[in-house]
């Protein structure tokens, strides 16, 4: 079978994270939090190293990440939630216009960004901080007129977060 490396990685990530919907009982989850974070690292690596070659994967990555994020909102230890935000940051770095359009199309801008901005204050690992700052800076390359309107009021907080 002729699979590209991107297909193989996406397949592994989907098997690790994608089969676990919000309605999947905790007792039936097949992957540990640790395995989920490692799969998210693979997603991040793809997005950072294959610039311009993953447009057709971004929607699927967002399906997985946003599905998991909805289950992690109230996690006491937010390690997996922060890993999910790292992937969103990598998506912004990969293609800020496409990633913002994806998030707006799904109607999650008003929930994801406030959560992210709040968690950014508590991120103590360099990678999480770096991907937040670089992802947000990538958005600043776009004219604000192309941003989702619900994100405009958050500009001051985004600027504060990256400085």
mmCIF file of C-alpha atoms in Angstrom, residues 30-87:
data_model
loop_
_atom_site.group_PDB
_atom_site.id
_atom_site.type_symbol
_atom_site.label_atom_id
_atom_site.label_comp_id
_atom_site.label_asym_id
_atom_site.label_seq_id
_atom_site.Cartn_x
_atom_site.Cartn_y
_atom_site.Cartn_z
ATOM 1 C CA UNK A 30 -8.431 3.125 24.492
ATOM 2 C CA UNK A 31 -5.576 5.615 24.746
ATOM 3 C CA UNK A 32 -3.955 7.009 27.844
ATOM 4 C CA UNK A 33 -3.500 10.740 28.311
ATOM 5 C CA UNK A 34 0.220 10.210 27.728
ATOM 6 C CA UNK A 35 -0.404 8.439 24.399
ATOM 7 C CA UNK A 36 -2.816 11.172 23.379
ATOM 8 C CA UNK A 37 -0.199 13.864 24.075
ATOM 9 C CA UNK A 38 2.396 11.953 22.035
ATOM 10 C CA UNK A 39 -0.048 11.692 19.117
ATOM 11 C CA UNK A 40 -0.658 15.431 19.361
ATOM 12 C CA UNK A 41 3.106 15.974 19.184
ATOM 13 C CA UNK A 42 3.087 14.083 15.879
ATOM 14 C CA UNK A 43 0.335 16.405 14.611
ATOM 15 C CA UNK A 44 2.337 19.420 15.654
ATOM 16 C CA UNK A 45 5.453 18.066 13.916
ATOM 17 C CA UNK A 46 3.517 17.519 10.705
ATOM 18 C CA UNK A 47 2.125 21.042 10.726
ATOM 19 C CA UNK A 48 5.493 22.613 11.493
ATOM 20 C CA UNK A 49 7.510 20.615 8.980
ATOM 21 C CA UNK A 50 5.169 20.298 6.004
ATOM 22 C CA UNK A 51 4.222 23.925 5.387
ATOM 23 C CA UNK A 52 1.840 24.232 2.454
ATOM 24 C CA UNK A 53 1.416 20.474 2.006
ATOM 25 C CA UNK A 54 -1.297 19.668 4.556
ATOM 26 C CA UNK A 55 -4.227 21.894 3.623
ATOM 27 C CA UNK A 56 -6.419 18.829 3.053
ATOM 28 C CA UNK A 57 -5.474 17.431 6.504
ATOM 29 C CA UNK A 58 -6.140 20.590 8.529
ATOM 30 C CA UNK A 59 -9.888 20.004 8.757
ATOM 31 C CA UNK A 60 -9.366 16.439 10.016
ATOM 32 C CA UNK A 61 -6.755 17.572 12.525
ATOM 33 C CA UNK A 62 -9.177 20.222 13.785
ATOM 34 C CA UNK A 63 -11.965 17.618 14.038
ATOM 35 C CA UNK A 64 -9.785 15.551 16.345
ATOM 36 C CA UNK A 65 -8.309 18.437 18.333
ATOM 37 C CA UNK A 66 -11.595 20.273 18.882
ATOM 38 C CA UNK A 67 -13.399 17.034 19.751
ATOM 39 C CA UNK A 68 -10.817 16.283 22.425
ATOM 40 C CA UNK A 69 -10.698 19.899 23.592
ATOM 41 C CA UNK A 70 -14.418 19.813 24.369
ATOM 42 C CA UNK A 71 -13.723 16.936 26.780
ATOM 43 C CA UNK A 72 -10.724 18.646 28.359
ATOM 44 C CA UNK A 73 -12.316 22.009 29.231
ATOM 45 C CA UNK A 74 -12.699 21.185 32.926
ATOM 46 C CA UNK A 75 -9.643 18.952 33.361
ATOM 47 C CA UNK A 76 -7.945 19.531 36.712
ATOM 48 C CA UNK A 77 -4.503 18.874 35.251
ATOM 49 C CA UNK A 78 -4.591 20.579 31.853
ATOM 50 C CA UNK A 79 -1.595 18.811 30.261
ATOM 51 C CA UNK A 80 -3.609 17.281 27.424
ATOM 52 C CA UNK A 81 -5.650 20.474 26.978
ATOM 53 C CA UNK A 82 -2.419 22.440 26.608
ATOM 54 C CA UNK A 83 -1.151 19.881 24.070
ATOM 55 C CA UNK A 84 -4.348 20.408 22.106
ATOM 56 C CA UNK A 85 -3.795 24.176 22.175
ATOM 57 C CA UNK A 86 -0.220 23.632 20.973
ATOM 58 C CA UNK A 87 -1.596 21.865 17.889
#
